[in-house]
Amino acid sequence: MARNFGFAPIKGRVIDFDRNDKRVFEYVLEREPSFALCIGCGGCAATCSAANFTEFSLRKLNILIRRGENDEVRKIVDRCMLCGKCTLVCPRGVNTRNVVFLTREAFEEFDNYAI
Amino acid sequence: MPFNPFVIPFNIGLYFIILYVVARGVVWFRDLPRTDKLRMQRGFFGRPFILSIKEIFMEGLIHRKIFKVNPVLGYMHMSLAFGWFLLILLGTIEADIFGEKHLNPPYKAIFFRFFNPDHGTAGLAKHYGFLMDLILALILSGLLIAIIKRFWSGIVGMKRTANLKFLDKVALTSLWLIFPSRLLAESFTCGAYGSGSFLTGSLGTALAGFLPAEIMAYPFWWLYSLSLGTFFILLPRTRYMHIPSEMFLIFMRNSGVRIGDQYGSCADVQIHACSSCGICLNVCQLSTSADITNIQAAYFVKGLKREDDVFDIALNCLMCGRCDEACPVGIELGPLRMIHRRAGDPPKDTMSIWSGYLRLRNQNIQDNGESHITAFQYLKPQPVKKGPEVLYFAGCMTHLTPGIPIAMRKIFEAAGIDFDFMDKDGSVCCGRPLTLAGKDREARELIRNNSDAIWRSGAKTLVTSCPICYKIFMESYHLDVEVLHHSQYINRLIEEEKLKLNFLNKSVIYHDPCELGRGSGIYSEPRRVLIHISRLGKSNHEKEDALCCGGSLANLKIDRRKITDIVSDVVEELTLSNPDYLATACPLCKKTFGKADIKAGSEIKDIAEIVAMAIVSEPPEAIELKKRTKLEKVSL
Amino acid sequence: MHNKEKHIVIIGGGTAGCVAAGRLAREGYRISLIEKDKKPGGKINNWYQLFPDRRRSVEVTDYINKEIDHPLIDLMTGTELDKVKYKNGKFSISTGKSDLGQADAVLIATGFDLFDATRKEEYGYGIYDNVITSLDLENMFHSGDILTTKEEIPKRVGIVHCVGSRDEKVGNFHCSKVCCVTAVKQAIEIKEHIPDSEVFCFYMDMRMFGPYYEELYRESQEKWVVNYIRGKVSEVSENIEGRLVIKAEDTLLGKPIRMEVDMLVLMVGMQNAKAGLNLQDKFGIQTGVNGFFRIRDNHYGNNLSNVDGLFYAGTCTAPMNITDTISHARAAAVEITEYLSKN
Ligand code: SF4
Ligand code: SF4
Ligand code: SF4
Ligand code: SF4
Ligand code: SF4
């Protein structure tokens, strides 16, 4: 599993929750407890600077991370400009920027030290 | 008596520390980039050298800046440093004048009374002895405060004192022993010979009354020498290394050497120059309002010295610059944090100061080179309107405070300026938030995209409402257009009489945003604007001493609820005088202030909004500017 | 001692205060009812129709006014409490105007304040002309005209839920409970007034907690074709034609949505009233994390404070609808009666 991390074949239409790799989720949650507070309201995605120019929803990203859909996360996580607008909007006080920051960090960490 | 074995520990220590400091200085110098080497060479033969001597005297010995913050703490540092310096200097002179010959080895001066026990009973020597006792008393009084401070830190006003590691404790003990053992050694000797002045003389006489003074003196001379020797030998591995490092730093700074953006010699000197005075702990709002007490500059620097992993500490900081401003040593704390934000989470061995920093530097370059992040290909060239006089960039945050861009539009229109609202449909972020997160390379992509749009517009002036954007426009964009923050721009419109404003009879307190004030040094323009149209009062935190609203983008780690704690304190503090408006000049400050429920009933306004309210709608002839304050008269 | 010799001071002459006053007066206690406004009734006076049955609010106001029409009730309008002394379970209370003498029990019924919508600057209240609050809309219903500032009939109206509630950004973590159903009610009323308009509610969760609320929600869809979009509005701007542009994410589709509306109604939430919070130090009472007064027990002590002889009724303890407020006030009357008969 770890060996294929992030490079697993494109998954089907179903979220294979039991087999998905939840390490990114755990990595982020451990370091940013507010991540657990997201209720998926979409406020962050609506205000997002990056979403003005490309398909990017931080709300979706949050849920993808929770479900372990890491391939999709990897594809879009770099689009965030870390501008911080979303943190000013989130009604739950999720430290959204840090979620993105930690997700990238998690990928770097697991890419480098997997195998 | 020419020599005695007890001076050996002292001699070993002394010659060791002299050699060590010289060697360390040479290494530091050698590791500097070529340009900085040249700066220092030039500095050595010029003004910087003289300035440095003066500064070393004022800061390293007298500790003027600490005095300003806290007189008791200042006295403590001054009495120890300056007192010790005088003791050595006057001791050397004493040995030279009153000793059997001139040009003595250092130990003769330090242990003068041992070698000349019956000296100083009459005449000039007696007065000189009085002086030496006075200095010793000065040092001992400082030492007493230091000891009290260690156990009851409240006494000198510091809320927290930086914790010590083992070697520091040993060094501290030997430092504390130096002067009491000198006092006792001298007193016993004086007691035996009936010499000495008000301190050593009286104490000696008293002690000699019931103790065999001559026999008792010798062990204390040993103790004195041993504690000196131990202190010197330990010095390189303890915080007392700050003494020589600070001198080096002062000279470096005066020669124009700055820390730069990679870990290197200058950063190394700076972290060693920290005296753990703890002044930075008390100015940090994370500690005073939010109960985050492990990330302050003193701890950060200590972590660096210990070669700990400081990445999280580096990120958990508002970068408000309050500690930079307060640090009496003048360590570039913000840039130092930035270096470690950029470096990321490094493997431990590369953190070693002795073996590591060059390697770390090289590795950074490599890492950045092959980073997997190629972020923003989706950004296309932005559509621009050609040739407006002024290009207005609101900034990401300003879209959440629509009052500001609306006010700016009114102002532009009232002044008849041909402007274009560059990011009215959403901004490409200026890149500063990425920079602050240590992601320079990604930030450059955004910088390129925005720069391109700015160039293509052909505008002569770029005005932004966001100090965060302003700072990066000034520092990293290399634009050939003039960049102004809106407070500067409005001030100019007023001075050029393009904008006619009424006087609003409202009381205002102005809050300096971190990035605009300490970050960019813009203090006077916003004040000029406000004085022109309102009754501008003063809070307890003006200019360099401004508070941070707490919402800073620079802190990636802070719990959002802690921001509410900080901003509630700030708003309470700034509205003590119940002003009509609490003015700021930053959308992020404004948005953050909105988190606090304001009891005083003051409204939060951006300076642009207050100006927009003051715009005169009648034709210019009908304007009567009431109570227009003479700008020159007001101290800014 | 006969009940008549016992004196109760009730602070706040809104729904809760008045209902409790009536009950206690009928028990034979002497009541001083202090109200800071010119007339009793409180916030309900502002409302035009009430959910879920959309009866006119004056019907409830009439009920309230009847409740306090009792010789033992001394109603003091335009009055605020000034000084309080507490000794051996008795309160000595004075207002700015007079001394009320000793009180054997005090009931705090200071109610709520509506959230100040200017604090959510991104919604543009006070900046854009046609951004209004739910209260402003009620006033329009009173006047009978729903018009934009240009005196035009709005073709499309947006409604934003949870303004100042459930929002860490303004320090209010609680749900105000009644604004979802208020939104549904107002959406229907708009459609009633302007049948060819479109109404869009932007919600995070639809909370239909009371009896017949869900039915009202169904009616709004079935009969009035009100649209519900699940997504928090993050920004509002004004375009050149002066229409409002809303930015949200249509979270059920996972796509950002932009929409122009002629009028935007903000469902402002409830906060503990400032007037109530001013009493905090005078009585030595506490607030909970939600900023409302802390009750002694969440289940069976929800009229009791931490001070003996001091009771709460109504929305000063938590957001409530009118039905619950009235029940809470009656319960307070029972608690007070029991307390006074024991002492
Ligand atoms: S920080 Fe990233 S996710 Fe948040 S608003 Fe900015 S670009 Fe969007
Ligand atoms: S704004 Fe906050 S709660 Fe809403 S979807 Fe984004 S992260 Fe989740
Ligand atoms: S960083 Fe500066 S202020 Fe802080 S402890 Fe060190 S010398 Fe003192
Ligand atoms: S920059 Fe500000 S937040 Fe950071 S340590 Fe210094 S005083 Fe504290
Ligand atoms: S009742 Fe509805 S609109 Fe009101 S706060 Fe709760 S969820 Fe939000």
CSV table of C-alpha atoms in Angstrom, one decimal, chain B residues 79-80 135-145 176 179-180 183 199:
chain,number,residue,atom,x,y,z
B,79,SER,CA,26.4,47.0,37.1
B,80,LEU,CA,27.7,43.6,36.1
B,135,ILE,CA,33.2,49.3,41.9
B,136,LEU,CA,33.1,46.0,43.6
B,137,ALA,CA,30.1,47.1,45.7
B,138,LEU,CA,28.4,48.2,42.5
B,139,ILE,CA,28.9,44.8,40.9
B,140,LEU,CA,27.8,43.0,44.1
B,141,SER,CA,24.6,45.0,44.2
B,142,GLY,CA,23.8,44.0,40.5
B,143,LEU,CA,24.7,40.4,41.4
B,144,LEU,CA,22.2,40.5,44.3
B,145,ILE,CA,19.5,41.6,41.9
B,176,TRP,CA,28.1,34.3,40.8
B,179,PHE,CA,32.7,38.5,42.9
B,180,PRO,CA,31.8,37.2,46.4
B,183,LEU,CA,35.3,40.2,48.1
B,199,LEU,CA,34.2,47.5,51.9
